[in-house]
XYZ file of C-alpha atoms in Angstrom:
606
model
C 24.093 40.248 -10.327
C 23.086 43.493 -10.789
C 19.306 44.775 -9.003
C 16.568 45.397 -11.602
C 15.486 49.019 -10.819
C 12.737 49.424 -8.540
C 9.320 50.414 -10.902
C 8.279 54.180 -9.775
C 4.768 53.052 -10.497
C 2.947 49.825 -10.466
C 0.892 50.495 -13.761
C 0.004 46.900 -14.229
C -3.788 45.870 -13.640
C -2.642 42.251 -14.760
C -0.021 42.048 -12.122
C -2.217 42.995 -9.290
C -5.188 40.769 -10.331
C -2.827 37.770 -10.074
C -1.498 39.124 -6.342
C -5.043 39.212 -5.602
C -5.911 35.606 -6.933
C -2.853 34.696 -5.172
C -4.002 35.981 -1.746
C -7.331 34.594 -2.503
C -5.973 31.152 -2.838
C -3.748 31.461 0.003
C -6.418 32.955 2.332
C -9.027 29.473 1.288
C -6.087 27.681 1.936
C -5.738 28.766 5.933
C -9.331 29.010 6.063
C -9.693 25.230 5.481
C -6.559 24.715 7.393
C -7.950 26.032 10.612
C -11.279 24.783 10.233
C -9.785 21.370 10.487
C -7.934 22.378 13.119
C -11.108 23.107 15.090
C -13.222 20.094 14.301
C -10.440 17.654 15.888
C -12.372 19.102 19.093
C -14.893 17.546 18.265
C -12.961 14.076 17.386
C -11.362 14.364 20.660
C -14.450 14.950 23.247
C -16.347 12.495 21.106
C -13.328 10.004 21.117
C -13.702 9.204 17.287
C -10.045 8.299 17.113
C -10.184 6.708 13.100
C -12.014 10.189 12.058
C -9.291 12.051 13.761
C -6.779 10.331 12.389
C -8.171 10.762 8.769
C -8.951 14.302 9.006
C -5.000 14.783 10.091
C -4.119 12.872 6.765
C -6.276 14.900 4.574
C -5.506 18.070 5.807
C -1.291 17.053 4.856
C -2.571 17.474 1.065
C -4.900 20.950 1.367
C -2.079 23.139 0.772
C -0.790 21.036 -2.847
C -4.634 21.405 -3.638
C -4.849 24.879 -2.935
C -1.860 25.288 -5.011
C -2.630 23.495 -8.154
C -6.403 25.099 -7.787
C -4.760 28.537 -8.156
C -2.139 27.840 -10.867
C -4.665 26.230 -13.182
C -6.968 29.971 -12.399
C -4.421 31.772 -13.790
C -2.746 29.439 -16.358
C -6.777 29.581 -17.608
C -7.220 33.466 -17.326
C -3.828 34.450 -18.831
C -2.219 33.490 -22.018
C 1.866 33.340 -21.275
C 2.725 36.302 -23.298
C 0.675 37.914 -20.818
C 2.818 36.542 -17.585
C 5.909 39.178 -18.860
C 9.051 39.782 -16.537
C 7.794 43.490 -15.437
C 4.246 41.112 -14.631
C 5.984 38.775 -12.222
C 8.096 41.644 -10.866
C 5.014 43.873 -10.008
C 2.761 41.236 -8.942
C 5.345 40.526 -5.790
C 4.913 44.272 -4.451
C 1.384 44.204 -4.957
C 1.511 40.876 -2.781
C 3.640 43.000 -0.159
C 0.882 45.571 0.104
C -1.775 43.484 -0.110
C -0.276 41.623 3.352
C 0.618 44.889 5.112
C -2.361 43.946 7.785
C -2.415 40.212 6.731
C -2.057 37.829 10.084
C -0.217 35.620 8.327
C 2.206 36.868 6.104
C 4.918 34.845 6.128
C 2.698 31.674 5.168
C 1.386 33.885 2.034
C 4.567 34.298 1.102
C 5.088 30.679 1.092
C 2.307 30.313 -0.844
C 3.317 33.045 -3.708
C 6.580 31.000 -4.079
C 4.812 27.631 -4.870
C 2.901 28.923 -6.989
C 5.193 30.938 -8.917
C 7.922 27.894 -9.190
C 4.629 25.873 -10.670
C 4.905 28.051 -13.427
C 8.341 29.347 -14.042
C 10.882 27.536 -15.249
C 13.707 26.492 -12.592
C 16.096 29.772 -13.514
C 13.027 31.751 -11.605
C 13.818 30.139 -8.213
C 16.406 32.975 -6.472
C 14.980 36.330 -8.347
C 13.328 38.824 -7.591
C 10.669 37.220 -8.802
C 9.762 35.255 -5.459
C 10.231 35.897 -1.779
C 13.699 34.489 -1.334
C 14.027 35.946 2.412
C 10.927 36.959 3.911
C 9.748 40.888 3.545
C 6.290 41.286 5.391
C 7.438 41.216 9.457
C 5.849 38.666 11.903
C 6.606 40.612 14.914
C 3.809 41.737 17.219
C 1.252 41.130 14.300
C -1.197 40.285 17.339
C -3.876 43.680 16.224
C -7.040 44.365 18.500
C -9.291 41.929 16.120
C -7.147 39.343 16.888
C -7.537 37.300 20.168
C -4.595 36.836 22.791
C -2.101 33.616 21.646
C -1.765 33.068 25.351
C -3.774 33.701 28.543
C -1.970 35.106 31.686
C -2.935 33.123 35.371
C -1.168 34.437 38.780
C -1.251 31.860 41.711
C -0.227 34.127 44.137
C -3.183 35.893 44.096
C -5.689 32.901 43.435
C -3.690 30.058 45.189
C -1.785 27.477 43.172
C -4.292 24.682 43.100
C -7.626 27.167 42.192
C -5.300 28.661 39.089
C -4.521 24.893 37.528
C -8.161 24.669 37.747
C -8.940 27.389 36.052
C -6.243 26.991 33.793
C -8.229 23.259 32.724
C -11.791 24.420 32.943
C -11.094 27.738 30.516
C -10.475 25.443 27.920
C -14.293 24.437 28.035
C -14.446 20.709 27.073
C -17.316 19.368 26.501
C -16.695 16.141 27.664
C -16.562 15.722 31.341
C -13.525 15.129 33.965
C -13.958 11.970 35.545
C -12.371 14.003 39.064
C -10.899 17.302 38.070
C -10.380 17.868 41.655
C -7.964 14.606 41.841
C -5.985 15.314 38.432
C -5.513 19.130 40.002
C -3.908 18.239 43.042
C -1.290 15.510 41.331
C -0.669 18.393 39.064
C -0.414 20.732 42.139
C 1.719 18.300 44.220
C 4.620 18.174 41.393
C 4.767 21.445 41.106
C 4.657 22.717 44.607
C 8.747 22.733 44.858
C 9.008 25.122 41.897
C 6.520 27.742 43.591
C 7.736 27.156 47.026
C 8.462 30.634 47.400
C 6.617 32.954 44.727
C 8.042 35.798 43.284
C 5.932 38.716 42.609
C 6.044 37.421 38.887
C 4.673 34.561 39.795
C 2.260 33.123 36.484
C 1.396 30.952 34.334
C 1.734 31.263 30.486
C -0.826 29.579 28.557
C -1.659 29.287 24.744
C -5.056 29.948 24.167
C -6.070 26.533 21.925
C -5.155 23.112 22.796
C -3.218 20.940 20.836
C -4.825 17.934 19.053
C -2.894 14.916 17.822
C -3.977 10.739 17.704
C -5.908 10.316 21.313
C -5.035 13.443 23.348
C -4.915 17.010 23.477
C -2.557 19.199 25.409
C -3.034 21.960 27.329
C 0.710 23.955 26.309
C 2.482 26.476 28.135
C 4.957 27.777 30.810
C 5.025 28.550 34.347
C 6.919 31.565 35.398
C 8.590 32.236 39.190
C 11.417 34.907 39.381
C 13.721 34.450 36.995
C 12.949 30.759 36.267
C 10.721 29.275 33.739
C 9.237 26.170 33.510
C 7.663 24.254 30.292
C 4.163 23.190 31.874
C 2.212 20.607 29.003
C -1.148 18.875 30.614
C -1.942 16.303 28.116
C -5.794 15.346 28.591
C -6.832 12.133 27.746
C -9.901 9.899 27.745
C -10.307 8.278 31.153
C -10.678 4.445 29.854
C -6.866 4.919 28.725
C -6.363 3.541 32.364
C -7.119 0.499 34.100
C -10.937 0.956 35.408
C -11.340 4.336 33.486
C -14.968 5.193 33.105
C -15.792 5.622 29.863
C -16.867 9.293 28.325
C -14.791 11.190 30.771
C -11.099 13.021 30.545
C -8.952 12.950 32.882
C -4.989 15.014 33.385
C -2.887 11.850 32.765
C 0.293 13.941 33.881
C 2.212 17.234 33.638
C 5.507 17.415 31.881
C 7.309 20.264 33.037
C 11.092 18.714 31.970
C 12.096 20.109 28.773
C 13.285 17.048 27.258
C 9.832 15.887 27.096
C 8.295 18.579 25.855
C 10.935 18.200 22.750
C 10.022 14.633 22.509
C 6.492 16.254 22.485
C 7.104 18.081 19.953
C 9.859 15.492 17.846
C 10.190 15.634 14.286
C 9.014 11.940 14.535
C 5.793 12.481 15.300
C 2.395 13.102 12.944
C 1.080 17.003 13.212
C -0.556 18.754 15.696
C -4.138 20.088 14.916
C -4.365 23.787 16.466
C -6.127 26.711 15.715
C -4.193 29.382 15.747
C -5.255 33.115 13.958
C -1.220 34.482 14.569
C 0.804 31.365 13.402
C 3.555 33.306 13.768
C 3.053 33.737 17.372
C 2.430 30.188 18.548
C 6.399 29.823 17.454
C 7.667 32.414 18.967
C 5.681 31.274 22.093
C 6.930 27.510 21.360
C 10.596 28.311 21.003
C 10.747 30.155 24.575
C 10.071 26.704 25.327
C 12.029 25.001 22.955
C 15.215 26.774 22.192
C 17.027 24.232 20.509
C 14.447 23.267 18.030
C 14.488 25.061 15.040
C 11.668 27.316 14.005
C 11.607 25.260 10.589
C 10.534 22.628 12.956
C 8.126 24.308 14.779
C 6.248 25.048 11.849
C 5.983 22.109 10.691
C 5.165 19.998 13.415
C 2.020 22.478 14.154
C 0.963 21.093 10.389
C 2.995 23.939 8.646
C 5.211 21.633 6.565
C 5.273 24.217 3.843
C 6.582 26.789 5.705
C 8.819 24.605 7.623
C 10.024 23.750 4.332
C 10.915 27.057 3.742
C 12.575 28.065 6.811
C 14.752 24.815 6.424
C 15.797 25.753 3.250
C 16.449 29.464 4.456
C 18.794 28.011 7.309
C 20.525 25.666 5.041
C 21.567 28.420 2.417
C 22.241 30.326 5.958
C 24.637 27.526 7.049
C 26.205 26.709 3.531
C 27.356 31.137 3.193
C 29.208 30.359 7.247
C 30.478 27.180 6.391
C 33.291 25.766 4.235
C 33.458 22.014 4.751
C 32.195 19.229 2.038
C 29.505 17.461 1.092
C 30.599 13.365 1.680
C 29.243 10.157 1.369
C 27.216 9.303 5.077
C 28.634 6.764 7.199
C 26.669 2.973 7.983
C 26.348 0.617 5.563
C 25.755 2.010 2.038
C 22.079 1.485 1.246
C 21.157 -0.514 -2.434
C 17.960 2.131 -2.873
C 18.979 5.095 -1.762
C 22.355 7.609 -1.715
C 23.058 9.010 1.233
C 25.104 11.845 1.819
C 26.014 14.772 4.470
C 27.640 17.588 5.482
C 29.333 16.952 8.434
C 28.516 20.630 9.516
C 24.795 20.602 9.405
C 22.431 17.708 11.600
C 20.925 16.584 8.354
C 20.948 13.896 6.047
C 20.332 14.377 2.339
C 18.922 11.131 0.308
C 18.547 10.476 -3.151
C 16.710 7.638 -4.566
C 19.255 5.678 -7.422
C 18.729 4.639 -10.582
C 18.527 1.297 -10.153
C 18.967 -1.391 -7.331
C 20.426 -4.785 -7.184
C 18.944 -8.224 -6.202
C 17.439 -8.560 -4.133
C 15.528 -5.710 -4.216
C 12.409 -5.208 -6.690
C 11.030 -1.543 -6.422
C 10.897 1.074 -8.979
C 11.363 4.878 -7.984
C 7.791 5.507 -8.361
C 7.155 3.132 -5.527
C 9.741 4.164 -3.364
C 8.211 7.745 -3.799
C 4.715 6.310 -2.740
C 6.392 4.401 0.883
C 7.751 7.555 1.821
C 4.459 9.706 0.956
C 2.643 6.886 3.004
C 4.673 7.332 5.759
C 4.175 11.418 5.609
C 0.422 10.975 6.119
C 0.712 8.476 8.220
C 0.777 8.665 12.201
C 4.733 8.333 13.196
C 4.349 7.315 16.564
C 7.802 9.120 17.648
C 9.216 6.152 15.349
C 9.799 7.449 11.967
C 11.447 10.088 10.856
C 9.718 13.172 9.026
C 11.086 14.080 5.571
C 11.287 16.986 3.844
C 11.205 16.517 -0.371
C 12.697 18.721 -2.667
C 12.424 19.003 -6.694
C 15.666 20.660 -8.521
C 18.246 22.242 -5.653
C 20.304 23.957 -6.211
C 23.893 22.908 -4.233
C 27.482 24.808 -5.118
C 29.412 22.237 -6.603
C 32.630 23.205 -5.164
C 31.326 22.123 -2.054
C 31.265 18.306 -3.568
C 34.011 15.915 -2.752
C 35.402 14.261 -6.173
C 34.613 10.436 -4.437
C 30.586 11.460 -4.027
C 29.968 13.474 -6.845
C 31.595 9.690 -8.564
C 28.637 8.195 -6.622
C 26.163 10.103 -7.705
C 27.024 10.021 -11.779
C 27.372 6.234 -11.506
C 24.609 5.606 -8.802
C 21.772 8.213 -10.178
C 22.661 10.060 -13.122
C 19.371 10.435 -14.199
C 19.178 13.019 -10.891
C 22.132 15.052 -11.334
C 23.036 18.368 -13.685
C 25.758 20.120 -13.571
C 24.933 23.436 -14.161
C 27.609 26.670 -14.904
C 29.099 26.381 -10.750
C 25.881 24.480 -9.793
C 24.897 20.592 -9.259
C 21.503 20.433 -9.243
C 19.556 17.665 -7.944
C 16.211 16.803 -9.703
C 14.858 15.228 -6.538
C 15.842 14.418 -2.652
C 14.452 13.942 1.040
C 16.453 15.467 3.554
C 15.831 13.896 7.249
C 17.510 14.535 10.319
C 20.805 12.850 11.390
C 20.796 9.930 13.415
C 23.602 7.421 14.817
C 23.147 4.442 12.746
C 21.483 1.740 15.557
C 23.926 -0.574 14.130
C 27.304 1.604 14.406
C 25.252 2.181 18.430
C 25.592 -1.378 19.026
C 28.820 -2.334 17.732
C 30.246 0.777 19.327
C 28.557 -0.425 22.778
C 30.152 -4.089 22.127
C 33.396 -3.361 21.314
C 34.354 -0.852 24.186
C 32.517 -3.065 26.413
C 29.580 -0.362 27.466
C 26.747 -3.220 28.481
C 24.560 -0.669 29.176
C 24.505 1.005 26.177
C 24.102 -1.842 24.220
C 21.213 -3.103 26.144
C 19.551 0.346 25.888
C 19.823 0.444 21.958
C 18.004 -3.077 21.703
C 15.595 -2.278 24.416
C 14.799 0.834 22.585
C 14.933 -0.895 19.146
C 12.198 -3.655 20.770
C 10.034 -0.593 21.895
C 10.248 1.040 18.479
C 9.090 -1.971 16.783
C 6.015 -2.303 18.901
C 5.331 1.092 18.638
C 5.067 0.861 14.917
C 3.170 -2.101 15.172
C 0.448 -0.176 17.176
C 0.272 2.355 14.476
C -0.758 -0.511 11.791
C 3.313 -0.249 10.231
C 5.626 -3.212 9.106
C 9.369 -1.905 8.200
C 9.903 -4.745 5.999
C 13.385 -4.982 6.477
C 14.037 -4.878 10.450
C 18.030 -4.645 10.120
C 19.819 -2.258 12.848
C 20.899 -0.437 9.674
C 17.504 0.591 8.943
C 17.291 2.307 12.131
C 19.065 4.993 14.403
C 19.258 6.875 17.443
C 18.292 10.955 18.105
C 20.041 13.047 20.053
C 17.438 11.518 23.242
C 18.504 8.141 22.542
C 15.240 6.855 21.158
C 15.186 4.210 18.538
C 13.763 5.652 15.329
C 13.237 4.048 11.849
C 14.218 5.408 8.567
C 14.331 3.661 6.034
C 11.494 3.144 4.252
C 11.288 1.300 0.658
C 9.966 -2.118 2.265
C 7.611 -0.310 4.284
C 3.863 -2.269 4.562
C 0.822 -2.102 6.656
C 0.410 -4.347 9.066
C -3.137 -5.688 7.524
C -1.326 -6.354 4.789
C 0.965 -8.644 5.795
C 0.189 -12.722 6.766
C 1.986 -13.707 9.650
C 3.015 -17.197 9.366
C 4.702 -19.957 11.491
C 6.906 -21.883 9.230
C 6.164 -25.511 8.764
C 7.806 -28.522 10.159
C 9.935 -30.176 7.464
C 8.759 -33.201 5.990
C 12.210 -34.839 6.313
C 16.052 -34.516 6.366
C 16.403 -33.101 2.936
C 13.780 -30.293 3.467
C 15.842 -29.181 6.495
C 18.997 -29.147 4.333
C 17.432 -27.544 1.431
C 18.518 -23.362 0.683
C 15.543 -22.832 -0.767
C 12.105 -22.983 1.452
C 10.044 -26.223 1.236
C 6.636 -24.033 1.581
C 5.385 -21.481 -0.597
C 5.861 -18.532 0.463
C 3.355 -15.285 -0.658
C 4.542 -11.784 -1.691
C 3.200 -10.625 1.907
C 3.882 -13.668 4.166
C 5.908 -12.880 6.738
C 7.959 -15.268 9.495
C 8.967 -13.769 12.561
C 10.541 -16.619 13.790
C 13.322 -16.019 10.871
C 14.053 -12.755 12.075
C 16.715 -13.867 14.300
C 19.006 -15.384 11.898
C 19.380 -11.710 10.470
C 19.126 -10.180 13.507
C 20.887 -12.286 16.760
C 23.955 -13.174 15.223
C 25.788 -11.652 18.372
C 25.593 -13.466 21.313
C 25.194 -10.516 23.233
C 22.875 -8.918 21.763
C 20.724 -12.597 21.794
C 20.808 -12.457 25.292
C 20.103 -8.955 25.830
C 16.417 -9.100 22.816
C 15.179 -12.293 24.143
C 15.211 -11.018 27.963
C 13.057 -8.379 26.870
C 11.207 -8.807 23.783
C 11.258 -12.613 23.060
C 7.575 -12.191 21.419
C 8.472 -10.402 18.483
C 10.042 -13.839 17.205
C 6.396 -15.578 17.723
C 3.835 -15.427 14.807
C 1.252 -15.362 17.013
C 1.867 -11.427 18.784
C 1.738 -10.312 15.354
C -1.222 -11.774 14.498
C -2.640 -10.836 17.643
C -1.831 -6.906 16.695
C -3.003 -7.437 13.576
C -6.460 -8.871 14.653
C -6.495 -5.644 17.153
C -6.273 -3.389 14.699
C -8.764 -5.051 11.979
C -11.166 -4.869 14.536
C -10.782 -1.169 15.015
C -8.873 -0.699 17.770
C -6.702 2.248 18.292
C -4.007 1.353 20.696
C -2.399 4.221 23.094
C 0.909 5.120 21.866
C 2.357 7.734 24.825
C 4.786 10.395 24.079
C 6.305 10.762 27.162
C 7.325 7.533 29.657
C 4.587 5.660 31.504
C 6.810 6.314 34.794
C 5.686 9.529 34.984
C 2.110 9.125 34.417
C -0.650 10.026 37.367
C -1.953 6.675 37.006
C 1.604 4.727 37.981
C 3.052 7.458 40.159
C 0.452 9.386 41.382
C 2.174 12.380 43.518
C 5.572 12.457 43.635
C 6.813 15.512 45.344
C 10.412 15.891 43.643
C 11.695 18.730 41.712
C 11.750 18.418 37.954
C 15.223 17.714 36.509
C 14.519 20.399 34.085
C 14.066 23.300 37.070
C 16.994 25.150 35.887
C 16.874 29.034 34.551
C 15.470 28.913 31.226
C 17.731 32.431 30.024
């Protein structure tokens, strides 16, 4: 396609007036952003856990606001005739200039896009109309106004165990430690072997603002001896979150300095962070020194960024799909009766599209399915649910489509499909990460005899559903299929059409039979609610194997009982917010207090 010619002069006062409305709405946007970013502080030291949680949920839906706030301004101050080619064309570089000295450029730019696409028609998308790669740079955008991302400490020259504490106290809380002095000296003692002998580089690397999310904050950054480098978290918690706690004080509950549990930390299947950060840009950067597998699309949006993670994802996919050449198929597992799942075997995603219409037994429409999986984006994820990403109208080359899926999707959902010129287009999709079905795990495990294995997927698959018990979440239908396992073998649920809150549901024993022909009978002899649930039938769908029987009822017997789901229930109705920890009790201060090995993780972060 040829390049429109660059305009020698921007004479348009039009075009720059919507730039500026633009920047305006972008600019509320953050300001709102990080302002509740800095009250979850306040949740924290004053341990009001519910208005935490809802102040993470609102703040999901600011940016859509923002959006639709700005598109109706100019939709109001501008008839179309007004909103010309030459208008969208110049309004872009008046953007650019306006961001020249902008901290966060590459979030504007976001911004511009959505609300360009909200009023352009679909053809709009990859012009020159929007910012299809990014323009305004993001590095060293740190300026004297702005303060430092991180703060430097050196324990050579203040001793290790006086640096950790100044590391903690800097932070200012203002809630008390219940013994500062204790928590710095189990932090001290598991770190000890890594500054055994410090090099004159010796230091420690720490963002300036903690990180908020459900009961804790963390204290994030790096420790840095010769030429190794260390993650170094210090989640802070309330001290009643163990046994004999005193109430209104924090404590250090650990340090995780392994970097497998800073990416669990940081998984795509937990809610947002809440951090306020001036240079967004540089809390990535920062992050992926610490995290260099994780994408920066993740990063983003696991500090509360989904937008821009959006973005970045899509940026990488049409990266992959120009150095790749293999097909889009059909995923493996058991083919779902809501949604259409497909792959390509290249790229660690999954790409799901809702069909057109489902079978018996299921009874959802599309609307509804939309509203489970919205739920379960505002919702708290408890490392057990994937995060989704939703798009309207991609744009996929259909050469790139085997014959036997693009079949699926015409006779599956039509209604979502257009074949446009050497384009498919699909109206509407989620795209998750890609998992290892948890029921292709266990009959993997049980065929080439791998006990282990196969008791770690149930074990894990036990722990998941507590887990999303804890955060108030039925998955309605509990079959392996539903769930799978990440790359750090944890259980993690993703499927989400029969999803339900927990307070919804009534959790019923089912009653004795009255005689022999009730016991014979395929239908139930008890009437049974929309929302009544039996655990104790979950084992007919679930323990077929005798294997895997043996292996769930040695270690989580309780989830066939009606009565530990009622119990949870009853916890949560009366307002209790149950600890959910990302990272293993084994390592936590409170059940190992100072061990003095090395971290597995010690190797040379290059």
């Amino acid at each position: 396609m040829t390049q429109p010619a660059f305009p020698k002069l921007l004479s348009s006062q039009i075009a720059f007036d919507i730039a500026r409305a633009i920047l305006d709405g972008f600019d509320k946007h953050y300001r709102l952003f990080r302002q509740a970013s800095q009250d979850a502080r306040g949740y924290f030291e004053r341990g009001e856990w519910a208005v935490a949680q809802q102040a993470a949920r609102e703040r999901i839906g600011y940016y859509d606001r923002r959006v639709e706030e700005c598109v109706r301004l100019l939709e109001d101050d501008y008839v179309p005739e007004d909103l010309t080619d030459q208008v969208w064309r110049e309004s872009r570089l008046h953007y650019i200039g306006l961001l020249t000295r902008h901290k966060r450029p590459e979030l504007a730019e976001t911004f511009f896009n959505s609300v360009c696409c909200t009023i352009l028609h679909r053809r709009y998308f990859n012009n020159e109309f929007i910012f299809v790669r990014p323009v305004v740079s993001t590095e060293y955008i740190e300026t004297d106004e702005a303060a430092p991302t991180y703060r430097v400490y050196y324990p050579q020259a203040d001793g290790l165990r006086r640096t950790l504490s100044r590391i903690v106290t800097n932070f200012q809380f203002g809630t008390p430690f219940a013994d500062l002095a204790r928590d710095i000296a189990r932090v001290e003692s598991r770190l000890a072997p890594f500054f055994a002998e410090m090099a004159p580089n010796a230091q420690f690397q720490i963002l300036s603002s903690p990180f908020f999310r459900n009961k804790g904050a963390y204290l994030v950054g790096k420790a840095v001896n010769g030429e190794r480098e260390l993650p170094f978290v210090l989640p802070v918690l309330h001290a009643d979150t163990v046994p004999g706690g005193q109430p209104g004080r924090l404590l250090l509950d650990t340090v995780l300095a392994d970097r497998e549990q800073v990416e669990i930390l940081f998984s795509f299947t937990r809610a947002y962070f809440m951090v306020d950060m001036e240079v967004p840009s540089a809390y990535v950067q920062f992050l992926r020194t610490l995290l260099p597998r994780k994408p920066r699309s993740e990063i983003y949006t696991v500090l509360g960024l989904q937008k821009q993670g959006k973005t970045a994802f899509y940026r990488d996919f049409l990266q992959h799909l120009k150095h790749s050449s293999d097909l889009f198929e059909t995923a493996p597992g058991i083919r779902g009766l809501v949604m259409l799942v497909f792959a390509l075997p290249s790229f660690p995603y999954v790409f799901k599209v809702i069909k057109d219409f489902y079978p018996p037994p299921k009874d959802t429409t599309r609307a509804q399915v939309k509203e489970k999986y919205l739920l379960v984006k505002h919702h708290d994820r408890v490392g057990r649910m994937a995060d989704t990403l939703e798009y309207s109208n991609v744009a996929f080359p259909r050469a790139r489509f085997a014959e036997a899926l693009m079949a699926e999707l015409k006779h599956h959902a039509p209604s979502q499909v257009e074949e446009e010129g050497d384009q498919l287009i699909i109206r509407h999709l989620y795209i998750e990460r890609r998992m290892t079905p948890l029921n292709l795990w266990l009959s993997q495990a049980e065929g080439s005899g791998n006990q282990a294995a196969l008791e770690h997927g149930i074990v894990e698959y036990g722990n998941a559903i507590r887990d999303l018990v804890a955060a108030n979440i039925f998955p309605g239908d509990m079959l392996y299929k539903n769930f799978g396992l990440t790359h750090h073998g944890r259980v993690v649920f993703y499927d989400y059409d029969e999803i339900e809150y927990i307070t919804d549901c009534n959790f019923r024993a089912i009653p004795a039979a009255r005689n022999e022909e009730d016991e014979m009978a395929s239908e139930p002899w008890y009437p049974v609610a929309r929302h009544d649930v039996f655990p104790e039938q979950f084992g007919q769908f679930l323990l077929g194997n005798p294997n895997i029987r043996r292996c769930f009822l040695r270690h989580h017997a309780e989830l066939l009982t009606p009565g530990w789901w009622q119990q949870r229930k009853e916890r949560i109705l009366d307002g209790i917010v149950d600890d959910v920890f990302p990272y293993p009790q084994s390592i936590r201060f409170c059940h190992s207090p100072a061990p003095a090995t090395v971290p597995p993780s010690l190797e040379t972060m290059k």
